[in-house]
């Protein structure tokens, strides 16, 4: 039994600030009950390639997507435009296999370490963050690995 | 003059999907006019340590915070709890110096490469993502580098 298990959900992340690696934490379902999904029931999830540490993309998860991701290790987001679960790669084949997941200190953002097959971005680029900018000018920092027409066919 | 400069703001990111590294892009202010801040006028910003590539935190920026960050190279967020600009490190001394910034494909998320002085997290840990979880159990993946009482004194 974790000494943190009896706490109300809204006090859990604050209490865990002083937890240490050796402490027994509440189980994942108890932690998910305390996660601070936004008003739309969503949590931002950052995907990082586990070995190169490149940040690939940021997308959103509802609780169902998060539970499915943790259970299957195949990353599943929630598509805000299509309003449904989005199993990354279901159209393009460019899946993400989960290596590890971590919540942040206030329980409102998730970091995923993943093995990304091919490009993460629908433009065919490895990462979605290809628009570099400084205070005056912007530039494209990477080219597509694959023509997006090849990724998505004639959808 | 960029061939993308005459586009309406709501078509710019879509058009830039097919831009290449050699293309001249619109200037930063034109790009910021097209950035898709959320209903509260905010944009999620991911901070990554530039050399180790560790993801340190995710916080929010309004346009003013983003412009200030690009101009000064000292990272400035918008605090949703305090409802004001938050120059990272103004209380703790743990500043972030901007090395580079990039928007994602649909212009609604920012990735910052930074030089982080000391811990990024208010708990004294290097990164905010210290709550690792799998489908059943969670654990604390890192210990504070500094006692948070030392970071914030008797505030």
PDB file of C-alpha atoms in Angstrom:
ATOM      1  CA  UNK A   1       0.000   0.000   0.000  1.00  0.00           C
ATOM      2  CA  UNK A   2       1.334   3.381  -0.943  1.00  0.00           C
ATOM      3  CA  UNK A   3       1.263   6.190   1.615  1.00  0.00           C
ATOM      4  CA  UNK A   4      -0.049   8.352  -1.252  1.00  0.00           C
ATOM      5  CA  UNK A   5      -3.080   6.141  -2.015  1.00  0.00           C
ATOM      6  CA  UNK A   6      -5.455   7.689   0.505  1.00  0.00           C
ATOM      7  CA  UNK A   7      -5.108  11.224  -0.792  1.00  0.00           C
ATOM      8  CA  UNK A   8      -7.906  12.989  -2.674  1.00  0.00           C
ATOM      9  CA  UNK A   9      -7.157  13.201  -6.420  1.00  0.00           C
ATOM     10  CA  UNK A  10      -6.700  16.957  -6.325  1.00  0.00           C
ATOM     11  CA  UNK A  11      -3.891  16.674  -3.763  1.00  0.00           C
ATOM     12  CA  UNK A  12      -2.006  13.764  -5.293  1.00  0.00           C
ATOM     13  CA  UNK A  13       0.445  15.513  -7.656  1.00  0.00           C
ATOM     14  CA  UNK A  14       1.329  18.089  -5.007  1.00  0.00           C
ATOM     15  CA  UNK A  15       2.065  15.292  -2.516  1.00  0.00           C
ATOM     16  CA  UNK A  16       4.158  13.386  -5.072  1.00  0.00           C
ATOM     17  CA  UNK A  17       6.513  16.379  -5.466  1.00  0.00           C
ATOM     18  CA  UNK A  18       8.338  15.153  -2.375  1.00  0.00           C
ATOM     19  CA  UNK A  19       8.245  11.457  -3.292  1.00  0.00           C
ATOM     20  CA  UNK A  20      11.517   9.637  -3.950  1.00  0.00           C
ATOM     21  CA  UNK A  21      12.533   6.841  -6.328  1.00  0.00           C
ATOM     22  CA  UNK A  22      12.315   4.265  -3.541  1.00  0.00           C
ATOM     23  CA  UNK A  23       8.719   5.175  -2.604  1.00  0.00           C
ATOM     24  CA  UNK A  24       5.802   2.952  -3.569  1.00  0.00           C
ATOM     25  CA  UNK A  25       3.465   5.053  -5.663  1.00  0.00           C
ATOM     26  CA  UNK A  26      -0.275   4.636  -6.222  1.00  0.00           C
ATOM     27  CA  UNK A  27      -1.167   2.298  -9.102  1.00  0.00           C
ATOM     28  CA  UNK A  28      -1.583   3.742 -12.583  1.00  0.00           C
ATOM     29  CA  UNK A  29      -5.394   3.836 -12.511  1.00  0.00           C
ATOM     30  CA  UNK A  30      -5.331   5.913  -9.307  1.00  0.00           C
ATOM     31  CA  UNK A  31      -2.829   8.243 -10.930  1.00  0.00           C
ATOM     32  CA  UNK A  32      -4.974   8.542 -14.075  1.00  0.00           C
ATOM     33  CA  UNK A  33      -7.951   9.495 -11.889  1.00  0.00           C
ATOM     34  CA  UNK A  34      -5.890  12.490 -10.764  1.00  0.00           C
ATOM     35  CA  UNK A  35      -4.526  13.482 -14.195  1.00  0.00           C
ATOM     36  CA  UNK A  36      -5.549  17.024 -15.081  1.00  0.00           C
ATOM     37  CA  UNK A  37      -7.179  16.570 -18.470  1.00  0.00           C
ATOM     38  CA  UNK A  38      -8.285  19.923 -19.904  1.00  0.00           C
ATOM     39  CA  UNK A  39     -11.874  21.139 -20.293  1.00  0.00           C
ATOM     40  CA  UNK A  40     -12.201  18.962 -23.431  1.00  0.00           C
ATOM     41  CA  UNK A  41     -10.943  15.908 -21.505  1.00  0.00           C
ATOM     42  CA  UNK A  42      -7.581  16.010 -23.287  1.00  0.00           C
ATOM     43  CA  UNK A  43      -3.926  15.917 -22.285  1.00  0.00           C
ATOM     44  CA  UNK A  44      -1.017  17.116 -24.461  1.00  0.00           C
ATOM     45  CA  UNK A  45       1.393  14.263 -25.250  1.00  0.00           C
ATOM     46  CA  UNK A  46       4.923  14.923 -26.540  1.00  0.00           C
ATOM     47  CA  UNK A  47       6.492  12.132 -28.591  1.00  0.00           C
ATOM     48  CA  UNK A  48      10.281  11.827 -28.491  1.00  0.00           C
ATOM     49  CA  UNK A  49      12.348   9.250 -30.399  1.00  0.00           C
ATOM     50  CA  UNK A  50      13.786   7.162 -27.550  1.00  0.00           C
ATOM     51  CA  UNK A  51      17.389   6.810 -28.799  1.00  0.00           C
ATOM     52  CA  UNK A  52      18.158  10.021 -30.709  1.00  0.00           C
ATOM     53  CA  UNK A  53      15.939  12.081 -28.325  1.00  0.00           C
ATOM     54  CA  UNK A  54      14.521  14.049 -31.264  1.00  0.00           C
ATOM     55  CA  UNK A  55      11.141  15.590 -30.435  1.00  0.00           C
ATOM     56  CA  UNK A  56       8.864  14.293 -33.175  1.00  0.00           C
ATOM     57  CA  UNK A  57       5.440  15.794 -32.513  1.00  0.00           C
ATOM     58  CA  UNK A  58       2.878  16.856 -29.965  1.00  0.00           C
ATOM     59  CA  UNK A  59      -0.692  15.579 -30.057  1.00  0.00           C
ATOM     60  CA  UNK A  60      -3.573  15.022 -27.640  1.00  0.00           C
ATOM     61  CA  UNK A  61      -4.884  12.037 -25.701  1.00  0.00           C
ATOM     62  CA  UNK A  62      -8.104  11.440 -23.839  1.00  0.00           C
ATOM     63  CA  UNK A  63      -8.122   8.913 -21.017  1.00  0.00           C
ATOM     64  CA  UNK A  64      -9.181   6.098 -23.322  1.00  0.00           C
ATOM     65  CA  UNK A  65      -6.286   6.816 -25.719  1.00  0.00           C
ATOM     66  CA  UNK A  66      -3.829   6.955 -22.830  1.00  0.00           C
ATOM     67  CA  UNK A  67      -5.035   3.680 -21.304  1.00  0.00           C
ATOM     68  CA  UNK A  68      -4.915   1.964 -24.690  1.00  0.00           C
ATOM     69  CA  UNK A  69      -1.381   3.267 -25.311  1.00  0.00           C
ATOM     70  CA  UNK A  70      -0.133   2.002 -21.938  1.00  0.00           C
ATOM     71  CA  UNK A  71      -1.839  -1.380 -22.435  1.00  0.00           C
ATOM     72  CA  UNK A  72      -0.831  -2.069 -26.056  1.00  0.00           C
ATOM     73  CA  UNK A  73       2.422  -0.042 -26.390  1.00  0.00           C
ATOM     74  CA  UNK A  74       1.138   1.189 -29.726  1.00  0.00           C
ATOM     75  CA  UNK A  75       0.651   4.940 -29.405  1.00  0.00           C
ATOM     76  CA  UNK A  76      -2.955   6.068 -29.760  1.00  0.00           C
ATOM     77  CA  UNK A  77      -3.940   9.750 -29.725  1.00  0.00           C
ATOM     78  CA  UNK A  78      -7.305  11.497 -29.868  1.00  0.00           C
ATOM     79  CA  UNK A  79      -7.858  13.409 -33.093  1.00  0.00           C
ATOM     80  CA  UNK A  80      -9.480  16.753 -32.325  1.00  0.00           C
ATOM     81  CA  UNK A  81     -10.432  17.291 -35.978  1.00  0.00           C
ATOM     82  CA  UNK A  82     -11.902  13.811 -36.515  1.00  0.00           C
ATOM     83  CA  UNK A  83     -13.195  13.584 -32.926  1.00  0.00           C
ATOM     84  CA  UNK A  84     -12.107   9.980 -32.479  1.00  0.00           C
ATOM     85  CA  UNK A  85      -9.209   7.798 -31.397  1.00  0.00           C
ATOM     86  CA  UNK A  86      -6.278   7.998 -33.770  1.00  0.00           C
ATOM     87  CA  UNK A  87      -3.936   5.016 -33.726  1.00  0.00           C
ATOM     88  CA  UNK A  88      -0.818   6.690 -35.045  1.00  0.00           C
ATOM     89  CA  UNK A  89       0.096   5.157 -38.388  1.00  0.00           C
ATOM     90  CA  UNK A  90      -3.317   3.622 -39.109  1.00  0.00           C
ATOM     91  CA  UNK A  91      -3.443   5.476 -42.455  1.00  0.00           C
ATOM     92  CA  UNK A  92       0.242   6.051 -43.158  1.00  0.00           C
ATOM     93  CA  UNK A  93       1.793   2.910 -41.668  1.00  0.00           C
ATOM     94  CA  UNK A  94       4.141   5.176 -39.675  1.00  0.00           C
ATOM     95  CA  UNK A  95       3.397   3.727 -36.232  1.00  0.00           C
ATOM     96  CA  UNK A  96       4.830   4.687 -32.865  1.00  0.00           C
ATOM     97  CA  UNK A  97       5.823   1.929 -30.462  1.00  0.00           C
ATOM     98  CA  UNK A  98       5.873   3.081 -26.841  1.00  0.00           C
ATOM     99  CA  UNK A  99       9.123   2.661 -24.922  1.00  0.00           C
ATOM    100  CA  UNK A 100       8.234   4.705 -21.822  1.00  0.00           C
ATOM    101  CA  UNK A 101       5.780   7.314 -20.567  1.00  0.00           C
ATOM    102  CA  UNK A 102       6.054  10.001 -17.902  1.00  0.00           C
ATOM    103  CA  UNK A 103       3.713  12.632 -16.493  1.00  0.00           C
ATOM    104  CA  UNK A 104       4.965  16.033 -15.441  1.00  0.00           C
ATOM    105  CA  UNK A 105       4.945  17.537 -11.954  1.00  0.00           C
ATOM    106  CA  UNK A 106       1.418  18.921 -12.087  1.00  0.00           C
ATOM    107  CA  UNK A 107      -0.057  15.984 -13.994  1.00  0.00           C
ATOM    108  CA  UNK A 108      -1.208  17.883 -17.053  1.00  0.00           C
ATOM    109  CA  UNK A 109       1.336  16.882 -19.731  1.00  0.00           C
ATOM    110  CA  UNK A 110       2.711  13.543 -20.886  1.00  0.00           C
ATOM    111  CA  UNK A 111       6.109  12.713 -22.383  1.00  0.00           C
ATOM    112  CA  UNK A 112       6.332   9.549 -24.492  1.00  0.00           C
ATOM    113  CA  UNK A 113       9.560   7.920 -25.560  1.00  0.00           C
ATOM    114  CA  UNK A 114       8.774   6.023 -28.742  1.00  0.00           C
ATOM    115  CA  UNK A 115      10.262   4.042 -31.593  1.00  0.00           C
ATOM    116  CA  UNK A 116       8.944   5.919 -34.623  1.00  0.00           C
ATOM    117  CA  UNK A 117       8.676   4.013 -37.897  1.00  0.00           C
ATOM    118  CA  UNK A 118       9.721   6.425 -40.685  1.00  0.00           C
ATOM    119  CA  UNK A 119       8.438   9.988 -40.573  1.00  0.00           C
ATOM    120  CA  UNK A 120       6.237  11.189 -37.693  1.00  0.00           C
ATOM    121  CA  UNK A 121       4.891  14.148 -39.692  1.00  0.00           C
ATOM    122  CA  UNK A 122       2.084  13.888 -42.240  1.00  0.00           C
ATOM    123  CA  UNK A 123       4.260  15.996 -44.583  1.00  0.00           C
ATOM    124  CA  UNK A 124       6.743  13.097 -44.768  1.00  0.00           C
ATOM    125  CA  UNK A 125       9.300  14.826 -42.549  1.00  0.00           C
ATOM    126  CA  UNK A 126      10.801  12.974 -39.617  1.00  0.00           C
ATOM    127  CA  UNK A 127       9.603  15.603 -37.106  1.00  0.00           C
ATOM    128  CA  UNK A 128       6.661  18.021 -37.196  1.00  0.00           C
ATOM    129  CA  UNK A 129       8.900  20.839 -35.909  1.00  0.00           C
ATOM    130  CA  UNK A 130      10.378  21.886 -39.234  1.00  0.00           C
ATOM    131  CA  UNK A 131       9.552  25.632 -39.183  1.00  0.00           C
ATOM    132  CA  UNK A 132      12.525  27.233 -37.467  1.00  0.00           C
ATOM    133  CA  UNK A 133      12.228  30.883 -36.585  1.00  0.00           C
ATOM    134  CA  UNK A 134      14.221  33.664 -35.014  1.00  0.00           C
ATOM    135  CA  UNK A 135      13.052  37.200 -34.216  1.00  0.00           C
ATOM    136  CA  UNK A 136      13.079  38.244 -37.869  1.00  0.00           C
ATOM    137  CA  UNK A 137      13.059  35.312 -40.241  1.00  0.00           C
ATOM    138  CA  UNK A 138      11.857  31.729 -40.593  1.00  0.00           C
ATOM    139  CA  UNK A 139      13.227  28.787 -42.540  1.00  0.00           C
ATOM    140  CA  UNK A 140      12.418  25.148 -43.251  1.00  0.00           C
ATOM    141  CA  UNK A 141      14.888  23.011 -41.299  1.00  0.00           C
ATOM    142  CA  UNK A 142      14.261  19.581 -42.863  1.00  0.00           C
ATOM    143  CA  UNK A 143      13.032  17.937 -46.043  1.00  0.00           C
ATOM    144  CA  UNK A 144      10.528  15.085 -46.384  1.00  0.00           C
ATOM    145  CA  UNK A 145      11.941  11.560 -46.149  1.00  0.00           C
ATOM    146  CA  UNK A 146       8.998  10.286 -48.179  1.00  0.00           C
ATOM    147  CA  UNK A 147       6.511  11.968 -50.504  1.00  0.00           C
ATOM    148  CA  UNK A 148       3.286  12.317 -48.453  1.00  0.00           C
ATOM    149  CA  UNK A 149       1.344  11.004 -51.480  1.00  0.00           C
ATOM    150  CA  UNK A 150       3.205   7.731 -50.929  1.00  0.00           C
ATOM    151  CA  UNK A 151       2.310   7.688 -47.230  1.00  0.00           C
ATOM    152  CA  UNK A 152      -1.388   8.239 -47.708  1.00  0.00           C
ATOM    153  CA  UNK A 153      -2.043   6.914 -51.223  1.00  0.00           C
ATOM    154  CA  UNK A 154      -5.232   8.198 -52.847  1.00  0.00           C
ATOM    155  CA  UNK A 155      -7.248   8.758 -49.701  1.00  0.00           C
TER     156      UNK A 155
ATOM    157  CA  UNK B   1       9.660  38.727 -51.280  1.00  0.00           C
ATOM    158  CA  UNK B   2       8.449  35.259 -50.367  1.00  0.00           C
ATOM    159  CA  UNK B   3       5.947  33.527 -52.632  1.00  0.00           C
ATOM    160  CA  UNK B   4       4.122  32.627 -49.405  1.00  0.00           C
ATOM    161  CA  UNK B   5       3.703  36.240 -48.232  1.00  0.00           C
ATOM    162  CA  UNK B   6       0.479  36.990 -50.070  1.00  0.00           C
ATOM    163  CA  UNK B   7      -1.464  34.079 -48.585  1.00  0.00           C
ATOM    164  CA  UNK B   8      -4.247  34.599 -46.053  1.00  0.00           C
ATOM    165  CA  UNK B   9      -3.126  33.622 -42.526  1.00  0.00           C
ATOM    166  CA  UNK B  10      -5.421  30.591 -42.397  1.00  0.00           C
ATOM    167  CA  UNK B  11      -3.791  29.080 -45.491  1.00  0.00           C
ATOM    168  CA  UNK B  12      -0.156  29.739 -44.618  1.00  0.00           C
ATOM    169  CA  UNK B  13       0.814  26.605 -42.665  1.00  0.00           C
ATOM    170  CA  UNK B  14      -0.890  24.344 -45.200  1.00  0.00           C
ATOM    171  CA  UNK B  15       1.063  26.062 -48.005  1.00  0.00           C
ATOM    172  CA  UNK B  16       4.345  25.785 -46.092  1.00  0.00           C
ATOM    173  CA  UNK B  17       3.999  21.986 -45.927  1.00  0.00           C
ATOM    174  CA  UNK B  18       5.483  21.847 -49.416  1.00  0.00           C
ATOM    175  CA  UNK B  19       8.165  24.496 -48.810  1.00  0.00           C
ATOM    176  CA  UNK B  20      11.833  23.500 -48.986  1.00  0.00           C
ATOM    177  CA  UNK B  21      14.935  24.609 -47.082  1.00  0.00           C
ATOM    178  CA  UNK B  22      16.010  26.858 -49.961  1.00  0.00           C
ATOM    179  CA  UNK B  23      12.673  28.752 -50.099  1.00  0.00           C
ATOM    180  CA  UNK B  24      12.371  32.273 -48.751  1.00  0.00           C
ATOM    181  CA  UNK B  25       9.719  32.202 -46.067  1.00  0.00           C
ATOM    182  CA  UNK B  26       7.523  35.046 -44.811  1.00  0.00           C
ATOM    183  CA  UNK B  27       9.098  37.086 -42.024  1.00  0.00           C
ATOM    184  CA  UNK B  28       8.508  36.054 -38.423  1.00  0.00           C
ATOM    185  CA  UNK B  29       5.788  38.654 -37.721  1.00  0.00           C
ATOM    186  CA  UNK B  30       3.745  37.358 -40.687  1.00  0.00           C
ATOM    187  CA  UNK B  31       4.207  33.824 -39.398  1.00  0.00           C
ATOM    188  CA  UNK B  32       3.147  34.842 -35.882  1.00  0.00           C
ATOM    189  CA  UNK B  33      -0.017  36.387 -37.347  1.00  0.00           C
ATOM    190  CA  UNK B  34      -0.872  32.898 -38.607  1.00  0.00           C
ATOM    191  CA  UNK B  35       0.086  30.951 -35.443  1.00  0.00           C
ATOM    192  CA  UNK B  36      -2.893  29.064 -34.088  1.00  0.00           C
ATOM    193  CA  UNK B  37      -3.034  30.239 -30.492  1.00  0.00           C
ATOM    194  CA  UNK B  38      -5.829  28.451 -28.594  1.00  0.00           C
ATOM    195  CA  UNK B  39      -9.103  30.026 -27.387  1.00  0.00           C
ATOM    196  CA  UNK B  40      -7.184  31.572 -24.435  1.00  0.00           C
ATOM    197  CA  UNK B  41      -4.594  33.042 -26.816  1.00  0.00           C
ATOM    198  CA  UNK B  42      -1.963  30.518 -25.751  1.00  0.00           C
ATOM    199  CA  UNK B  43       0.433  28.149 -27.476  1.00  0.00           C
ATOM    200  CA  UNK B  44       2.077  25.103 -25.834  1.00  0.00           C
ATOM    201  CA  UNK B  45       5.876  25.423 -25.778  1.00  0.00           C
ATOM    202  CA  UNK B  46       8.117  22.407 -25.168  1.00  0.00           C
ATOM    203  CA  UNK B  47      11.561  23.167 -23.709  1.00  0.00           C
ATOM    204  CA  UNK B  48      14.386  20.773 -24.591  1.00  0.00           C
ATOM    205  CA  UNK B  49      17.971  21.046 -23.359  1.00  0.00           C
ATOM    206  CA  UNK B  50      19.857  21.773 -26.594  1.00  0.00           C
ATOM    207  CA  UNK B  51      22.839  19.442 -26.125  1.00  0.00           C
ATOM    208  CA  UNK B  52      21.537  16.455 -24.158  1.00  0.00           C
ATOM    209  CA  UNK B  53      18.105  16.699 -25.860  1.00  0.00           C
ATOM    210  CA  UNK B  54      16.351  16.025 -22.552  1.00  0.00           C
ATOM    211  CA  UNK B  55      12.773  17.323 -22.564  1.00  0.00           C
ATOM    212  CA  UNK B  56      12.630  19.603 -19.545  1.00  0.00           C
ATOM    213  CA  UNK B  57       9.082  20.953 -19.376  1.00  0.00           C
ATOM    214  CA  UNK B  58       6.051  22.140 -21.277  1.00  0.00           C
ATOM    215  CA  UNK B  59       4.476  25.518 -20.556  1.00  0.00           C
ATOM    216  CA  UNK B  60       2.370  28.105 -22.381  1.00  0.00           C
ATOM    217  CA  UNK B  61       3.129  31.313 -24.257  1.00  0.00           C
ATOM    218  CA  UNK B  62       0.920  34.113 -25.482  1.00  0.00           C
ATOM    219  CA  UNK B  63       2.096  36.182 -28.434  1.00  0.00           C
ATOM    220  CA  UNK B  64       3.764  38.745 -26.195  1.00  0.00           C
ATOM    221  CA  UNK B  65       5.764  36.042 -24.390  1.00  0.00           C
ATOM    222  CA  UNK B  66       6.797  34.476 -27.684  1.00  0.00           C
ATOM    223  CA  UNK B  67       7.911  37.786 -29.196  1.00  0.00           C
ATOM    224  CA  UNK B  68       9.859  38.670 -26.057  1.00  0.00           C
ATOM    225  CA  UNK B  69      11.538  35.237 -26.055  1.00  0.00           C
ATOM    226  CA  UNK B  70      12.598  35.565 -29.694  1.00  0.00           C
ATOM    227  CA  UNK B  71      13.850  39.120 -29.144  1.00  0.00           C
ATOM    228  CA  UNK B  72      15.755  38.632 -25.874  1.00  0.00           C
ATOM    229  CA  UNK B  73      16.688  34.908 -26.045  1.00  0.00           C
ATOM    230  CA  UNK B  74      15.616  34.630 -22.435  1.00  0.00           C
ATOM    231  CA  UNK B  75      12.621  32.293 -22.337  1.00  0.00           C
ATOM    232  CA  UNK B  76       9.406  33.945 -21.181  1.00  0.00           C
ATOM    233  CA  UNK B  77       6.171  31.972 -20.711  1.00  0.00           C
ATOM    234  CA  UNK B  78       2.662  33.029 -19.750  1.00  0.00           C
ATOM    235  CA  UNK B  79       1.601  31.764 -16.330  1.00  0.00           C
ATOM    236  CA  UNK B  80      -1.992  30.560 -16.495  1.00  0.00           C
ATOM    237  CA  UNK B  81      -2.285  30.522 -12.699  1.00  0.00           C
ATOM    238  CA  UNK B  82      -0.804  34.000 -12.156  1.00  0.00           C
ATOM    239  CA  UNK B  83      -2.268  35.350 -15.416  1.00  0.00           C
ATOM    240  CA  UNK B  84       0.886  37.209 -16.361  1.00  0.00           C
ATOM    241  CA  UNK B  85       4.190  36.872 -18.164  1.00  0.00           C
ATOM    242  CA  UNK B  86       6.577  34.519 -16.428  1.00  0.00           C
ATOM    243  CA  UNK B  87      10.234  35.040 -17.194  1.00  0.00           C
ATOM    244  CA  UNK B  88      11.524  31.571 -16.398  1.00  0.00           C
ATOM    245  CA  UNK B  89      13.877  31.771 -13.436  1.00  0.00           C
ATOM    246  CA  UNK B  90      12.708  35.162 -12.171  1.00  0.00           C
ATOM    247  CA  UNK B  91      12.010  33.644  -8.725  1.00  0.00           C
ATOM    248  CA  UNK B  92      14.326  30.631  -8.716  1.00  0.00           C
ATOM    249  CA  UNK B  93      17.255  31.951 -10.741  1.00  0.00           C
ATOM    250  CA  UNK B  94      16.956  28.881 -12.992  1.00  0.00           C
ATOM    251  CA  UNK B  95      16.735  30.709 -16.316  1.00  0.00           C
ATOM    252  CA  UNK B  96      16.399  29.305 -19.821  1.00  0.00           C
ATOM    253  CA  UNK B  97      18.507  30.806 -22.592  1.00  0.00           C
ATOM    254  CA  UNK B  98      17.014  30.246 -26.039  1.00  0.00           C
ATOM    255  CA  UNK B  99      19.185  28.468 -28.607  1.00  0.00           C
ATOM    256  CA  UNK B 100      16.547  27.853 -31.286  1.00  0.00           C
ATOM    257  CA  UNK B 101      12.780  27.767 -31.799  1.00  0.00           C
ATOM    258  CA  UNK B 102      10.579  25.868 -34.239  1.00  0.00           C
ATOM    259  CA  UNK B 103       6.853  25.699 -34.934  1.00  0.00           C
ATOM    260  CA  UNK B 104       5.163  22.468 -35.929  1.00  0.00           C
ATOM    261  CA  UNK B 105       3.406  21.682 -39.208  1.00  0.00           C
ATOM    262  CA  UNK B 106       0.034  23.121 -38.245  1.00  0.00           C
ATOM    263  CA  UNK B 107       1.411  26.090 -36.337  1.00  0.00           C
ATOM    264  CA  UNK B 108      -0.078  25.273 -32.954  1.00  0.00           C
ATOM    265  CA  UNK B 109       2.922  24.015 -30.949  1.00  0.00           C
ATOM    266  CA  UNK B 110       6.417  25.384 -30.358  1.00  0.00           C
ATOM    267  CA  UNK B 111       9.655  23.512 -29.643  1.00  0.00           C
ATOM    268  CA  UNK B 112      12.404  25.471 -27.885  1.00  0.00           C
ATOM    269  CA  UNK B 113      15.983  24.325 -27.631  1.00  0.00           C
ATOM    270  CA  UNK B 114      17.405  25.959 -24.519  1.00  0.00           C
ATOM    271  CA  UNK B 115      20.364  26.139 -22.199  1.00  0.00           C
ATOM    272  CA  UNK B 116      18.766  25.441 -18.821  1.00  0.00           C
ATOM    273  CA  UNK B 117      20.542  26.728 -15.727  1.00  0.00           C
ATOM    274  CA  UNK B 118      20.172  24.046 -13.043  1.00  0.00           C
ATOM    275  CA  UNK B 119      16.788  22.365 -12.565  1.00  0.00           C
ATOM    276  CA  UNK B 120      13.860  23.257 -14.833  1.00  0.00           C
ATOM    277  CA  UNK B 121      11.288  21.910 -12.388  1.00  0.00           C
ATOM    278  CA  UNK B 122      10.022  23.814  -9.345  1.00  0.00           C
ATOM    279  CA  UNK B 123      10.558  20.604  -7.320  1.00  0.00           C
ATOM    280  CA  UNK B 124      14.316  20.967  -7.872  1.00  0.00           C
ATOM    281  CA  UNK B 125      14.456  18.130 -10.423  1.00  0.00           C
ATOM    282  CA  UNK B 126      16.180  18.679 -13.737  1.00  0.00           C
ATOM    283  CA  UNK B 127      13.024  17.822 -15.742  1.00  0.00           C
ATOM    284  CA  UNK B 128       9.333  18.104 -14.873  1.00  0.00           C
ATOM    285  CA  UNK B 129       8.672  14.638 -16.350  1.00  0.00           C
ATOM    286  CA  UNK B 130       9.660  12.601 -13.307  1.00  0.00           C
ATOM    287  CA  UNK B 131       6.500  10.484 -12.887  1.00  0.00           C
ATOM    288  CA  UNK B 132       7.128   7.412 -15.029  1.00  0.00           C
ATOM    289  CA  UNK B 133       4.206   5.070 -15.546  1.00  0.00           C
ATOM    290  CA  UNK B 134       3.380   1.808 -17.253  1.00  0.00           C
ATOM    291  CA  UNK B 135      -0.040   0.140 -17.506  1.00  0.00           C
ATOM    292  CA  UNK B 136      -0.018  -0.911 -13.839  1.00  0.00           C
ATOM    293  CA  UNK B 137       2.470   1.023 -11.778  1.00  0.00           C
ATOM    294  CA  UNK B 138       4.177   4.397 -11.484  1.00  0.00           C
ATOM    295  CA  UNK B 139       7.545   5.397 -10.098  1.00  0.00           C
ATOM    296  CA  UNK B 140       9.643   8.508  -9.532  1.00  0.00           C
ATOM    297  CA  UNK B 141      12.442   8.502 -12.121  1.00  0.00           C
ATOM    298  CA  UNK B 142      14.681  11.270 -10.735  1.00  0.00           C
ATOM    299  CA  UNK B 143      15.598  13.037  -7.521  1.00  0.00           C
ATOM    300  CA  UNK B 144      15.894  16.791  -6.914  1.00  0.00           C
ATOM    301  CA  UNK B 145      19.266  18.365  -7.707  1.00  0.00           C
ATOM    302  CA  UNK B 146      18.523  21.141  -5.232  1.00  0.00           C
ATOM    303  CA  UNK B 147      16.094  21.457  -2.329  1.00  0.00           C
ATOM    304  CA  UNK B 148      13.195  23.594  -3.645  1.00  0.00           C
ATOM    305  CA  UNK B 149      13.358  25.639  -0.422  1.00  0.00           C
ATOM    306  CA  UNK B 150      16.809  26.754  -1.579  1.00  0.00           C
ATOM    307  CA  UNK B 151      15.457  27.703  -5.015  1.00  0.00           C
ATOM    308  CA  UNK B 152      12.601  29.812  -3.758  1.00  0.00           C
ATOM    309  CA  UNK B 153      13.742  30.890  -0.288  1.00  0.00           C
ATOM    310  CA  UNK B 154      10.939  32.015   2.022  1.00  0.00           C
ATOM    311  CA  UNK B 155       8.511  33.220  -0.582  1.00  0.00           C
TER     312      UNK B 155
END
